[in-house]
Coordinates of C-alpha atoms and ligand atoms in Angstrom, one line a residue:
M1 CA -0.2 -0.2 0.2
N2 CA 1.6 3.3 -0.9
Q3 CA -0.1 6.7 1.0
N4 CA 0.5 8.7 -1.9
Q5 CA -1.6 6.5 -4.1
K6 CA -5.3 6.8 -4.7
L7 CA -7.6 4.0 -3.3
I8 CA -10.8 6.2 -4.6
S9 CA -11.4 8.7 -7.7
V10 CA -14.9 9.4 -7.9
R11 CA -15.5 11.4 -11.2
N12 CA -18.5 13.5 -12.1
L13 CA -20.8 11.4 -9.9
K14 CA -24.3 12.0 -10.6
K15 CA -27.1 10.5 -8.7
Y16 CA -30.5 11.9 -9.6
F17 CA -34.0 10.4 -8.3
P18 CA -37.2 10.9 -10.6
L19 CA -40.0 12.1 -8.9
K20 CA -43.9 10.7 -9.7
V21 CA -45.8 12.7 -11.8
S22 CA -49.4 12.8 -13.2
W23 CA -50.1 11.9 -16.1
L24 CA -51.4 15.0 -17.0
K25 CA -47.8 16.4 -16.7
I26 CA -46.6 13.5 -18.7
F27 CA -45.2 15.3 -21.5
K28 CA -43.6 18.0 -19.8
E29 CA -39.9 17.4 -18.5
R30 CA -39.7 14.5 -15.8
P31 CA -38.5 16.3 -12.9
Y32 CA -35.8 15.1 -10.5
V33 CA -33.9 15.3 -7.0
R34 CA -30.5 15.8 -8.1
A35 CA -29.3 14.6 -4.8
V36 CA -25.5 14.3 -5.9
D37 CA -24.7 16.6 -8.9
D38 CA -21.7 16.3 -11.0
L39 CA -19.0 15.8 -8.6
S40 CA -15.5 14.4 -8.1
F41 CA -13.0 14.1 -5.3
E42 CA -10.0 11.7 -4.3
I43 CA -9.4 9.6 -1.2
K44 CA -5.8 8.2 -1.0
Y45 CA -4.8 4.9 0.7
G46 CA -5.0 5.1 4.5
E47 CA -6.6 8.7 4.5
T48 CA -9.6 10.0 6.1
L49 CA -11.8 12.4 4.0
G50 CA -14.7 14.4 5.7
L51 CA -17.7 15.0 3.9
V52 CA -19.5 17.9 5.8
G53 CA -23.0 19.5 5.3
E54 CA -26.3 20.1 6.4
S55 CA -28.9 17.5 6.6
G56 CA -30.3 17.2 2.8
S57 CA -27.1 17.9 1.2
G58 CA -26.7 14.7 -0.4
K59 CA -23.9 13.8 1.6
T60 CA -25.4 10.2 2.8
T61 CA -26.4 9.7 -1.1
V62 CA -23.4 10.1 -1.8
G63 CA -21.9 7.0 0.6
R64 CA -24.8 5.0 -0.6
T65 CA -23.8 5.3 -4.1
L66 CA -19.9 4.8 -3.4
V67 CA -20.5 1.5 -1.9
R68 CA -23.4 0.9 -4.4
L69 CA -26.5 0.8 -2.2
E70 CA -27.4 3.0 -5.2
N71 CA -26.8 2.7 -8.8
P72 CA -25.3 6.2 -10.0
T73 CA -27.3 8.0 -12.9
G74 CA -23.6 8.9 -14.3
G75 CA -20.0 9.0 -13.4
Q76 CA -17.1 7.0 -12.5
I77 CA -16.1 5.1 -8.9
L78 CA -12.6 4.1 -9.6
F79 CA -11.7 2.0 -6.5
E80 CA -8.1 0.7 -7.1
D81 CA -8.9 1.1 -11.1
V82 CA -11.8 -0.8 -11.2
D83 CA -14.8 1.2 -12.2
L84 CA -17.5 0.3 -9.3
A85 CA -20.3 2.2 -11.3
K86 CA -20.0 -0.5 -14.1
L87 CA -20.1 -3.5 -11.8
F88 CA -23.5 -5.5 -11.3
G89 CA -24.2 -8.8 -10.0
E90 CA -21.5 -11.7 -9.1
S91 CA -18.3 -9.3 -10.1
L92 CA -20.0 -6.7 -7.9
R93 CA -21.3 -8.9 -4.8
T94 CA -17.5 -10.4 -5.1
K95 CA -15.7 -6.9 -4.8
R96 CA -18.1 -5.5 -1.9
K97 CA -16.2 -7.5 1.2
D98 CA -13.4 -4.4 0.2
F99 CA -15.9 -1.5 1.3
Q100 CA -18.4 -1.1 3.4
M101 CA -20.3 1.1 5.2
I102 CA -21.4 2.0 8.5
F103 CA -24.7 3.8 9.4
Q104 CA -26.1 6.3 11.7
D105 CA -28.7 4.2 13.8
P106 CA -26.9 0.9 15.1
M107 CA -30.7 -0.6 16.4
A108 CA -31.8 -0.3 12.8
S109 CA -28.8 -1.6 11.6
L110 CA -28.9 -4.8 13.7
N111 CA -31.7 -7.7 13.5
P112 CA -33.1 -7.7 16.9
Y113 CA -33.8 -11.4 16.5
M114 CA -30.0 -12.4 15.6
R115 CA -27.3 -12.6 18.4
I116 CA -24.2 -10.5 18.1
G117 CA -22.0 -13.1 17.0
N118 CA -24.4 -14.6 14.3
A119 CA -24.7 -10.6 13.1
I120 CA -21.0 -10.3 12.9
E121 CA -20.5 -13.8 11.5
H122 CA -23.4 -13.2 8.5
P123 CA -20.8 -11.2 6.3
L124 CA -18.2 -13.6 6.5
K125 CA -20.9 -16.4 5.7
I126 CA -22.1 -14.0 2.5
H127 CA -18.1 -13.7 1.5
K128 CA -18.0 -17.7 2.1
M129 CA -15.0 -16.7 4.1
G130 CA -13.5 -19.7 6.2
N131 CA -15.1 -22.7 7.6
K132 CA -17.3 -22.4 10.8
A133 CA -14.8 -22.5 13.1
E134 CA -12.5 -19.9 11.7
R135 CA -15.2 -18.1 11.3
K136 CA -15.9 -18.1 15.1
I137 CA -12.4 -17.2 15.8
R138 CA -12.7 -14.5 13.5
V139 CA -15.8 -13.1 15.4
Y140 CA -14.1 -13.4 19.0
E141 CA -10.8 -11.5 17.3
I142 CA -12.8 -8.6 15.9
L143 CA -15.6 -8.4 19.4
E144 CA -11.9 -8.2 21.1
K145 CA -10.9 -5.7 18.8
V146 CA -14.1 -3.3 19.4
G147 CA -13.7 -3.6 23.0
L148 CA -16.6 -6.5 23.6
P149 CA -15.3 -9.3 25.7
P150 CA -16.5 -12.3 23.5
E151 CA -17.6 -14.8 26.1
E152 CA -20.3 -11.8 27.6
F153 CA -21.5 -10.5 24.2
Y154 CA -21.3 -13.3 21.2
N155 CA -24.8 -14.6 22.5
R156 CA -26.6 -11.9 23.3
F157 CA -29.7 -9.8 21.1
P158 CA -29.1 -6.2 20.8
R159 CA -31.5 -5.3 22.9
H160 CA -29.4 -6.1 25.8
L161 CA -26.5 -3.7 24.7
S162 CA -26.3 0.1 25.0
G163 CA -26.6 2.4 22.4
G164 CA -22.5 2.8 22.4
Q165 CA -22.1 -1.0 22.4
R166 CA -24.6 -1.5 19.4
Q167 CA -22.6 0.8 17.7
R168 CA -19.4 -1.2 18.2
V169 CA -21.5 -4.3 17.2
V170 CA -21.9 -2.3 14.0
I171 CA -18.5 -1.3 13.5
A172 CA -17.2 -4.8 14.5
R173 CA -19.2 -6.4 11.8
A174 CA -18.8 -3.6 9.1
M175 CA -14.7 -4.8 9.8
V176 CA -14.7 -8.5 9.9
T177 CA -14.1 -8.7 6.4
N178 CA -10.8 -7.0 6.5
P179 CA -12.4 -4.2 4.0
K180 CA -10.1 -1.3 2.5
F181 CA -12.6 1.5 2.3
V182 CA -15.4 2.1 5.2
V183 CA -17.9 4.6 4.7
A184 CA -19.2 6.1 8.3
D185 CA -22.2 7.9 8.2
E186 CA -22.8 10.1 10.4
V187 CA -21.8 7.1 13.4
T188 CA -21.9 9.3 16.1
A189 CA -25.2 11.1 15.8
M190 CA -27.2 9.0 17.9
L191 CA -24.8 8.3 20.3
D192 CA -24.8 10.5 24.0
V193 CA -22.2 13.0 23.9
S194 CA -19.9 11.1 26.4
I195 CA -19.8 8.2 24.4
R196 CA -18.8 9.7 21.0
S197 CA -15.4 10.5 21.3
Q198 CA -14.7 6.5 22.5
I199 CA -16.5 5.5 18.9
L200 CA -14.2 8.4 17.3
K201 CA -11.0 6.7 18.9
L202 CA -12.0 3.2 18.2
L203 CA -12.4 4.2 14.7
I204 CA -9.3 5.7 14.5
D205 CA -7.3 2.7 16.3
M206 CA -9.3 0.5 13.8
K207 CA -7.7 2.6 10.8
N208 CA -4.3 2.7 12.3
E209 CA -4.6 -1.3 13.1
F210 CA -6.3 -2.3 9.6
G211 CA -4.8 0.6 7.5
L212 CA -8.2 1.3 6.5
T213 CA -9.4 4.5 4.4
Y214 CA -12.7 6.2 5.4
L215 CA -15.2 8.5 3.8
F216 CA -16.4 10.2 7.0
I217 CA -19.7 11.6 6.6
T218 CA -21.0 14.5 9.0
H219 CA -22.9 17.5 9.9
D220 CA -20.7 17.4 13.0
L221 CA -17.7 19.7 12.3
A222 CA -16.0 19.2 15.5
S223 CA -15.8 15.5 15.0
A224 CA -14.5 15.9 11.5
K225 CA -12.0 18.0 13.0
Y226 CA -10.8 15.0 15.5
I227 CA -10.9 12.5 13.1
C228 CA -10.5 13.6 9.3
D229 CA -7.2 14.3 7.1
K230 CA -9.0 16.5 4.9
I231 CA -12.6 17.6 4.7
A232 CA -14.7 18.2 1.5
V233 CA -17.8 20.7 2.3
I234 CA -21.0 19.8 0.1
Y235 CA -23.6 22.0 -0.4
L236 CA -27.1 21.0 -2.6
G237 CA -25.4 17.9 -3.8
K238 CA -22.0 19.5 -5.1
I239 CA -18.6 19.9 -3.2
I240 CA -17.9 23.4 -3.3
E241 CA -14.2 23.3 -1.1
I242 CA -11.9 20.5 -0.6
A243 CA -8.8 21.4 1.8
K244 CA -6.8 19.8 4.9
T245 CA -8.4 19.9 7.8
Y246 CA -6.1 22.3 9.4
D247 CA -6.2 24.8 6.6
I248 CA -10.3 24.5 6.5
F249 CA -10.6 25.4 10.0
K250 CA -7.7 28.1 10.2
E251 CA -8.6 29.8 7.0
P252 CA -12.1 28.6 5.6
L253 CA -12.8 30.2 1.4
H254 CA -15.9 29.4 0.4
P255 CA -18.6 31.7 2.1
Y256 CA -20.9 28.7 3.0
T257 CA -17.5 27.0 4.4
K258 CA -17.1 30.3 6.9
I259 CA -20.6 30.0 8.1
L260 CA -20.7 26.2 9.1
I261 CA -17.0 26.9 10.6
A262 CA -18.6 30.1 12.4
S263 CA -21.4 27.7 13.6
V264 CA -18.6 25.5 15.5
P265 CA -18.9 25.4 19.6
V266 CA -16.3 27.3 20.7
P267 CA -14.9 25.9 24.5
D268 CA -15.2 29.6 25.8
P269 CA -18.5 31.4 25.5
K270 CA -16.7 34.3 25.8
M271 CA -14.7 34.1 22.7
K272 CA -16.6 35.8 20.2
K273 CA -16.2 34.4 16.7
K274 CA -17.7 36.7 13.2
K275 CA -20.7 35.1 12.6
F276 CA -21.9 34.9 8.7
I277 CA -25.4 34.5 8.7
P278 CA -27.0 33.2 5.4
S279 CA -30.2 34.6 4.7
G280 CA -33.8 32.7 3.3
E281 CA -34.0 28.8 3.2
I282 CA -31.8 26.1 1.2
P283 CA -33.1 25.9 -2.0
S284 CA -34.8 22.3 -3.4
P285 CA -32.6 20.1 -4.4
I286 CA -35.5 19.9 -7.6
N287 CA -35.5 23.4 -8.6
I288 CA -31.6 24.2 -8.2
P289 CA -30.5 27.9 -8.7
L290 CA -29.3 28.7 -11.5
G291 CA -25.1 30.0 -11.3
C292 CA -23.9 29.6 -7.6
R293 CA -26.2 27.2 -6.1
F294 CA -25.5 28.9 -3.3
H295 CA -26.5 32.6 -4.5
P296 CA -29.8 33.2 -3.1
R297 CA -28.2 33.1 0.5
C298 CA -24.3 34.6 0.2
P299 CA -23.7 37.4 1.9
Y300 CA -21.4 38.1 -0.9
A301 CA -23.1 37.1 -4.1
M302 CA -22.3 39.2 -6.9
E303 CA -23.8 39.5 -10.4
I304 CA -21.9 37.0 -12.4
C305 CA -22.9 34.4 -9.0
A306 CA -26.8 34.1 -10.7
K307 CA -25.5 33.4 -13.8
V308 CA -22.2 31.8 -13.9
E309 CA -21.4 28.4 -11.7
P310 CA -18.7 28.5 -10.4
E311 CA -15.9 25.7 -11.5
L312 CA -14.1 23.4 -8.5
K313 CA -10.8 24.7 -9.1
E314 CA -7.1 24.7 -7.4
I315 CA -6.3 28.9 -6.1
N316 CA -2.9 28.6 -4.3
G317 CA -2.7 25.3 -3.3
R318 CA -6.6 25.6 -2.1
T319 CA -9.5 24.0 -3.7
V320 CA -12.5 25.8 -3.9
A321 CA -15.9 26.4 -6.1
C322 CA -16.5 30.6 -5.9
H323 CA -16.1 33.8 -8.0
L324 CA -15.1 35.7 -5.2
Y325 CA -11.7 33.7 -6.1
D326 CA -11.7 33.9 -9.8
Ligands
SF4_401 FE1 -21.3 33.4 -2.7 FE2 -21.0 34.3 -5.8 FE3 -19.1 32.7 -3.8 FE4 -21.5 31.7 -4.7 S1 -19.6 32.4 -6.1 S2 -20.4 31.5 -2.9 S3 -22.6 33.8 -4.4 S4 -19.4 35.0 -3.7

């Protein structure tokens, strides 16, 4: 594994969901929810890329499309030079052991009638990895790694576990096939604040031990700051800024990123931060504004912003899509 090499290259990815229309409107152009709208980025081996944005920005759809829980409408998902967007059937099933997704709600992710040991063993069975005895050894191993003593937890049901313990089980299940790439989608959102840092620490430990690469999806900038090497900011299905975590917190460039950073709570309430307040509501992903999609809410909007969509481009070593830097 070369840490300067790309594990994933996403190019012009699109995911549109068609809306149902009445037969009276059948001759009009069919409306779509443009959840992911022409988005490109890369993740190197061993890197954690944060995908941050408000609820409804398309983050989860990006994650689900990368691991092919959704079929892309267009674009490429190059995973070690294999285009996942073009895989179907058996070839996709075989590849699936290399990439996994951890979901927000651990209770909803687990079958309430399946014992913990069986739930973690399930992906090994699907991918025909090992015999029964070998699989049990592997499940014991991974339970140890996530901090759940196997003798105590192997035969328990999800309802007997706390929220934090259930999330550890979900992490164990995702890691049991020894994947290369994991999408972690709002994995701490439903946990108590006291448990969140433990789960983030566990993800970091697992990454270091198994040489994993993460896409870390969150609306919580504080978690992203803690765990991510780089951050991509998404707004209405499009990435509007990508930078190293340090740079994005020190000097956010895009007006929307400035708003997100300004909304992160500061430890000292006496410390004043300059607030950039957006005006108006987030537009619908069905009717995305022409030009810069952020222009109806942007305090710096200029005439050109309503007409021309800014490209995501490199400016002095930073990558941003905004006419302020043309
Ligand atoms: Fe604001 Fe214009 Fe930049 Fe969009 S392109 S963020 S509207 S200044």
